[in-house]
Amino acid sequence: MAACASITMMFGAFTSAFLVRQAAGNWLEFALPGIFTLSTVLIVASSITLHGAFIAFKKGAAPLYKGLLIATFALGLAFVVVQYEGWQAMKDLLGLPLGTNPSSDFVYLISMIHAAHVIGGVAALLVALIHAFTLTSGPTPTRKLRLELTLIYWHFVDILWVYLFVFMTLQS
Amino acid sequence: MANVTTQQVQTEEDRLIQEQGFDDHFHEHHHGDKYQSNFITTYIFSQDHKIIARQFLITGMFWAFIGGLMSLIFRLQLGFPDESLAWLRPLLGKWITVNDAGLGTLAPEFYYALVTMHGTILVFFVLTAGLSGTFSNLLIPLQVGARDMASPFLNMLSYWFFFFAGVVMFFSLFLSTGPFSGGWTAYPPLSALPQASSGSGAGMTLWIVSLVLFVVSVLLGGINYITTILNLRTKGMSLWRMPLTIWAFLITAVIGLLSFPVLASGFFLIMFDRSLGTSFYLSEIFIGGQALDHVGGSPILYQHLFWFLGHPEVYIIILPAMGLVSEVLSVHSRKPIFGYKAMVFSMLAIGFLSFIVWAHHMFMSGVNPFISNFFVIFTLIIAVPSAVKVFNWIATLYGGNVRFTSANLFAIGFVSMFISGGLTGIFLGNSAIDIQLHDTYFVVAHFHIVMGVAAFFGMFAGVYHWFPKMFGRFMNETMGKIHFWLTMIGAYAIFWPMHYLGMAGVPRRYYRFDVFETFRHFTEINKFITIAAMVVFAAQLLLLINFFYSIWKGKKVTTKNPWGASTLEWTTPIHAGHGNWPGKIPAVQRWPYDYGKDGKEFTPQIEPLKEGEHDGGH
Ligand code: HEM
Ligand SMILES: [Cu+2]
């Protein structure tokens, strides 16, 4: 929880810096590439599948739990890939490589640092996957807690992205 | 006879822990063996909070020595600009240039590098990690009644991130272009343009890497401190029964968790500007007649992000010191702390207000004067909870049966320093007066007294007081008292005159003043300050000697509770092993400040309330 508060402060800082800088002028207006909508859908979906996995895990429905965990992991990876495509689209389609204007640079900065947090989450999912296929013990309290922490973190980076996406769409 | 009574007290305590305590079956699991099976797991990659505390302390002392030495070198330059520094060549190498006449001069770039490193090291490595890291680690589990931190592993990582942050910074001292030299606040463009100055290239890269590692260390530590305090308190340890040290560490950790990430954001923008060609902070700039292709950035943006951390950071430094001082003053005055709840609420108020005053560092950076008014008001409001605390400390001392131990002397010295430095803060907090005082030696005097010296005094009070708990021996009191008086008088001798320099407009961060007609008459004062600085530095060597001598040769502690304090750490064995208590965890029955109650000198927290007795904290 405390970690979430910290990360929130960090992105709060980014978005307020964005607003302050925008108010200062010399700000290029542009529309976010549509591909970021796709990544938004992907990450929301991954949150839903992970939640399902957690419920299945608590009920002891092992095959469903494993399936949903794999789906989440795949969706998480796909999110990162699509973000990368988004940066390519900004560069090639919009002609806004890094260093053009603070408005697009902020989008790069925010989405890149966010992606770094998602990659951390993907690593946690990987650990969860390895546990799912190697540990034989059922839903012990420790395992439940571990999965729950992963779940909270994942929901958190998901909601964070939705916030950032809405913020950046409204501002450009 | 004395021996017999202590023996009885001990058995009485053991009986209380045995009867009332809480059995967590700790010793049936043999954690101790897992954690401390050999030298490496016991002393190096230790997960025991008491060892980690010592690691933080000794690393902090190392850095204090380095940072202090740097200040001596640049003080020599300021006090004696015409003397030859050729004798420093063996240490500083090419940073001393020797002319044909054999006169050695300190390179101006290196002067700036020294000032920058001095600030960075003292603020972050010594007064944040060395102070908060040491005492949060040592005291949180011991005083709340826990076996260890919530996550001993993350706790260990926290230390090692700090250690590697230090390694990177240390390495940057040996770069051929020198370490970063743009000031501890690292304002752009000096920090954002690698070509801006000699330290802005590799030096700045290492500076920022080091500080990012440091932020990680603070966050890992902070998460642990908060979780431990909230979740691992022993039976009966309600929030209002926590010692003020613990309150201070809790609030400090929360502030750190909310402000350091913002600093990290600021750093990420710098990294982008440095290596990815963005212009967040960089506007149109010419270097050597050459226009750079950066346009439209704003260096003020960095100042906002930096001071949003920077101001809370000064409270991250001072709050733990306040906690330590409150505890030491109460124990050594043999009186309950005056206004316990007021102390907690004023710390909470300070913590909250510290987030909405940051722009008082930017009155002269061109922020809107109407916005300045807002920051002036909140800045001046901080003086209120600060004054409450000062009043309570004095009231605690007043009429007490005061023992002038080294620990208590430093605690009293803290109060003196905090008053002197707080008063000058009120001058600076008025944006109109700040027009004259900003970036002068007045500011240097203000923050060294209120933060630098005061926080050091809090730390010294803590070291002298808890040394017996850390090492099972006492420090030498005579040396401690000489250390105190030299430091107390010496520190005022250094920083008091700086106020006059500042009022006369002498700017900070200048390499020499004798070349300015207006400042030439301060030459003698500058000499005086430098000599005082040398005396104070020498006095700290006394502490170093005392510290290391006492670890091995100090007078042995023979009773568990040598100061007669009521808090839980003094119910552990003299040399507490892993898990802190050999049997059950003691249960807490009352608040921590029952001194001189009902004719008893002190009543430990584990002693049950008598029929109809009122519990102090409530
Ligand atoms: C009554 C309370 C205080 C007030 C009103 C106050 C006000 C100020 C102001 C207005 C400045 C900016 C001066 C300038 O740059 O022109 C300043 C600088 C500073 N203050 Fe305070 N202060 C207070 C207490 C403290 C405390 C308790 C600490 C630390 C524990 C502290 C640490 C600092 C530091 C480190 C700086 C200078 C940073 C730099 O420029 O390098 N102050 N203070
Ligand atoms: Cu401030």
Coordinates of N, CA, C and O in Angstrom, one line a residue, chain A residues 2-3 5-7 9-11 13-14 16-18 20-21 24-26 98-102 105-106 108-110 112-113 117, chain B residues 219 223 226 256-259 261-262 264-266 268-269 272 276-280 284 293 295-298 301 304-305 308 355:
Chain A
A2 N 1.8 1.2 0.9 CA 2.7 2.4 1.0 C 3.5 2.6 -0.3 O 3.7 3.7 -0.7
A3 N 3.8 1.5 -0.9 CA 4.5 1.6 -2.2 C 3.6 2.3 -3.2 O 4.1 3.1 -4.0
A5 N 1.3 4.4 -2.6 CA 1.3 5.9 -2.3 C 2.5 6.6 -2.9 O 2.4 7.7 -3.5
S6 N 3.6 5.9 -2.8 CA 4.9 6.5 -3.3 C 4.8 6.7 -4.8 O 5.1 7.7 -5.4
I7 N 4.3 5.6 -5.5 CA 4.3 5.7 -7.0 C 3.3 6.7 -7.4 O 3.5 7.5 -8.4
M9 N 2.6 9.5 -5.8 CA 3.2 10.8 -5.7 C 4.1 11.1 -6.9 O 4.1 12.2 -7.4
M10 N 4.8 10.0 -7.4 CA 5.7 10.2 -8.5 C 4.9 10.6 -9.7 O 5.3 11.6 -10.4
F11 N 3.9 9.9 -10.0 CA 3.1 10.2 -11.3 C 2.3 11.5 -11.0 O 2.1 12.3 -12.0
A13 N 3.5 14.0 -9.5 CA 4.5 15.0 -9.9 C 4.6 15.1 -11.4 O 4.7 16.3 -11.9
F14 N 4.7 14.0 -12.1 CA 4.8 14.1 -13.5 C 3.6 14.9 -14.1 O 3.8 15.8 -15.0
S16 N 1.6 16.9 -12.7 CA 1.5 18.4 -12.4 C 2.6 19.1 -13.1 O 2.4 20.2 -13.6
A17 N 3.8 18.5 -13.3 CA 4.8 19.1 -14.1 C 4.3 19.4 -15.5 O 4.5 20.4 -16.1
F18 N 3.6 18.4 -16.0 CA 3.0 18.5 -17.4 C 2.1 19.8 -17.4 O 2.3 20.6 -18.3
V20 N 2.0 22.4 -15.4 CA 2.8 23.6 -15.2 C 3.5 24.0 -16.5 O 3.5 25.2 -17.0
R21 N 4.1 23.0 -17.1 CA 4.9 23.3 -18.4 C 3.9 23.7 -19.5 O 4.2 24.6 -20.3
A24 N 3.0 27.2 -19.5 CA 4.1 28.1 -19.9 C 4.2 28.4 -21.4 O 5.0 29.2 -21.8
G25 N 3.3 27.7 -22.2 CA 3.3 28.0 -23.6 C 4.4 27.2 -24.4 O 5.0 26.3 -23.8
N26 N 4.5 27.6 -25.7 CA 5.4 26.8 -26.6 C 5.1 25.3 -26.5 O 5.9 24.5 -26.1
L98 N 11.5 11.7 -29.8 CA 11.9 12.3 -28.6 C 12.7 13.6 -28.8 O 13.5 13.6 -29.7
G99 N 12.4 14.6 -28.1 CA 13.2 15.8 -28.2 C 12.6 16.9 -29.1 O 13.1 17.9 -29.3
T100 N 11.3 16.6 -29.6 CA 10.7 17.6 -30.5 C 10.1 18.7 -29.7 O 10.4 19.9 -29.9
N101 N 9.2 18.3 -28.8 CA 8.5 19.4 -28.0 C 8.1 18.8 -26.7 O 7.9 17.6 -26.6
P102 N 8.1 19.6 -25.6 CA 7.8 19.1 -24.3 C 6.5 18.3 -24.3 O 6.3 17.3 -23.6
D105 N 7.2 14.9 -25.5 CA 8.2 14.3 -24.6 C 7.6 13.9 -23.3 O 8.0 12.9 -22.7
F106 N 6.6 14.7 -22.8 CA 6.0 14.2 -21.6 C 5.2 12.9 -21.8 O 5.2 12.1 -20.9
Y108 N 6.0 10.5 -23.9 CA 7.1 9.5 -23.8 C 7.5 9.2 -22.4 O 7.5 8.1 -21.9
L109 N 7.8 10.3 -21.7 CA 8.3 10.1 -20.3 C 7.3 9.3 -19.4 O 7.7 8.3 -18.8
I110 N 6.1 9.8 -19.5 CA 5.1 9.2 -18.6 C 4.8 7.8 -18.9 O 4.8 6.9 -18.1
M112 N 6.8 5.7 -20.6 CA 7.9 4.9 -20.4 C 8.1 4.5 -19.0 O 8.4 3.4 -18.6
I113 N 8.0 5.5 -18.1 CA 8.2 5.2 -16.7 C 7.1 4.3 -16.2 O 7.3 3.4 -15.4
H117 N 7.2 0.3 -14.6 CA 6.4 -0.3 -13.5 C 5.6 -1.5 -13.9 O 5.5 -2.4 -13.1
Chain B
L219 N 13.1 4.4 0.3 CA 11.7 3.8 0.2 C 11.6 2.5 0.8 O 10.7 2.2 1.6
I223 N 9.1 1.9 4.0 CA 8.0 0.9 4.0 C 8.1 0.0 5.2 O 7.1 -0.3 5.9
I226 N 7.2 1.8 8.6 CA 5.8 2.0 8.7 C 5.1 0.7 9.1 O 4.3 0.6 10.0
G256 N 8.9 10.7 4.0 CA 9.9 10.3 3.0 C 9.2 9.6 1.9 O 9.6 9.8 0.7
L257 N 8.3 8.7 2.2 CA 7.6 7.9 1.2 C 6.8 8.8 0.2 O 6.6 8.5 -0.9
L258 N 6.3 10.0 0.7 CA 5.5 10.8 -0.2 C 6.4 11.8 -0.9 O 6.0 12.4 -1.9
S259 N 7.6 12.1 -0.4 CA 8.4 13.2 -1.1 C 9.5 12.7 -1.9 O 9.8 13.2 -3.0
P261 N 9.7 10.1 -4.0 CA 9.4 9.8 -5.3 C 9.3 11.0 -6.2 O 9.6 11.0 -7.4
V262 N 8.9 12.2 -5.6 CA 8.8 13.4 -6.5 C 10.2 13.8 -6.9 O 10.4 14.3 -8.0
A264 N 12.6 11.7 -7.4 CA 12.9 10.8 -8.4 C 12.3 11.2 -9.7 O 13.0 11.2 -10.8
S265 N 11.1 11.7 -9.7 CA 10.5 12.3 -10.9 C 11.4 13.4 -11.5 O 11.7 13.4 -12.7
G266 N 11.8 14.3 -10.7 CA 12.7 15.4 -11.1 C 13.9 14.8 -11.8 O 14.4 15.3 -12.8
F268 N 14.3 11.8 -13.2 CA 14.0 11.2 -14.4 C 14.0 12.2 -15.6 O 14.5 12.0 -16.7
L269 N 13.4 13.4 -15.3 CA 13.4 14.4 -16.3 C 14.8 14.9 -16.7 O 15.1 15.1 -17.8
F272 N 16.3 12.3 -18.9 CA 15.8 12.4 -20.3 C 16.5 13.6 -21.0 O 16.9 13.5 -22.1
L276 N 18.4 11.8 -23.8 CA 17.5 11.6 -24.9 C 17.1 12.8 -25.6 O 16.2 12.8 -26.5
G277 N 17.8 13.9 -25.4 CA 17.6 15.1 -26.2 C 16.3 15.9 -25.9 O 16.0 16.8 -26.7
T278 N 15.6 15.6 -24.8 CA 14.4 16.4 -24.5 C 14.8 17.7 -24.0 O 16.0 18.0 -23.6
S279 N 13.8 18.6 -23.8 CA 14.1 19.9 -23.3 C 13.1 20.3 -22.2 O 12.5 21.3 -22.2
F280 N 13.0 19.4 -21.2 CA 12.0 19.7 -20.1 C 12.5 20.9 -19.3 O 11.8 21.8 -19.0
E284 N 16.5 28.1 -24.5 CA 17.5 28.5 -25.5 C 18.8 28.8 -24.8 O 18.9 29.7 -23.9
D293 N 20.4 23.1 -29.5 CA 19.0 23.0 -30.1 C 17.9 22.7 -29.1 O 16.9 22.2 -29.5
V295 N 15.0 24.0 -26.9 CA 14.1 25.2 -26.8 C 13.0 25.0 -25.8 O 12.5 23.9 -25.6
G296 N 12.6 26.0 -25.2 CA 11.3 26.1 -24.5 C 11.2 25.4 -23.2 O 10.2 25.4 -22.5
G297 N 12.3 24.8 -22.6 CA 12.2 24.2 -21.3 C 12.2 25.2 -20.2 O 12.4 26.4 -20.4
S298 N 11.9 24.7 -19.0 CA 11.9 25.6 -17.9 C 12.7 25.1 -16.7 O 12.3 24.1 -16.1
L301 N 10.8 24.5 -13.4 CA 10.1 23.3 -13.1 C 10.9 22.4 -12.2 O 10.3 21.8 -11.3
H304 N 10.7 23.5 -8.6 CA 9.5 23.0 -7.9 C 9.6 21.6 -7.5 O 9.3 21.2 -6.4
L305 N 10.0 20.7 -8.5 CA 10.1 19.3 -8.1 C 11.1 19.1 -7.0 O 10.9 18.3 -6.1
F308 N 9.9 20.4 -3.6 CA 8.8 19.6 -3.1 C 9.3 18.5 -2.3 O 8.7 18.1 -1.3
F355 N 4.7 20.0 3.4 CA 4.5 19.8 2.0 C 3.9 21.0 1.3 O 3.8 21.0 0.0

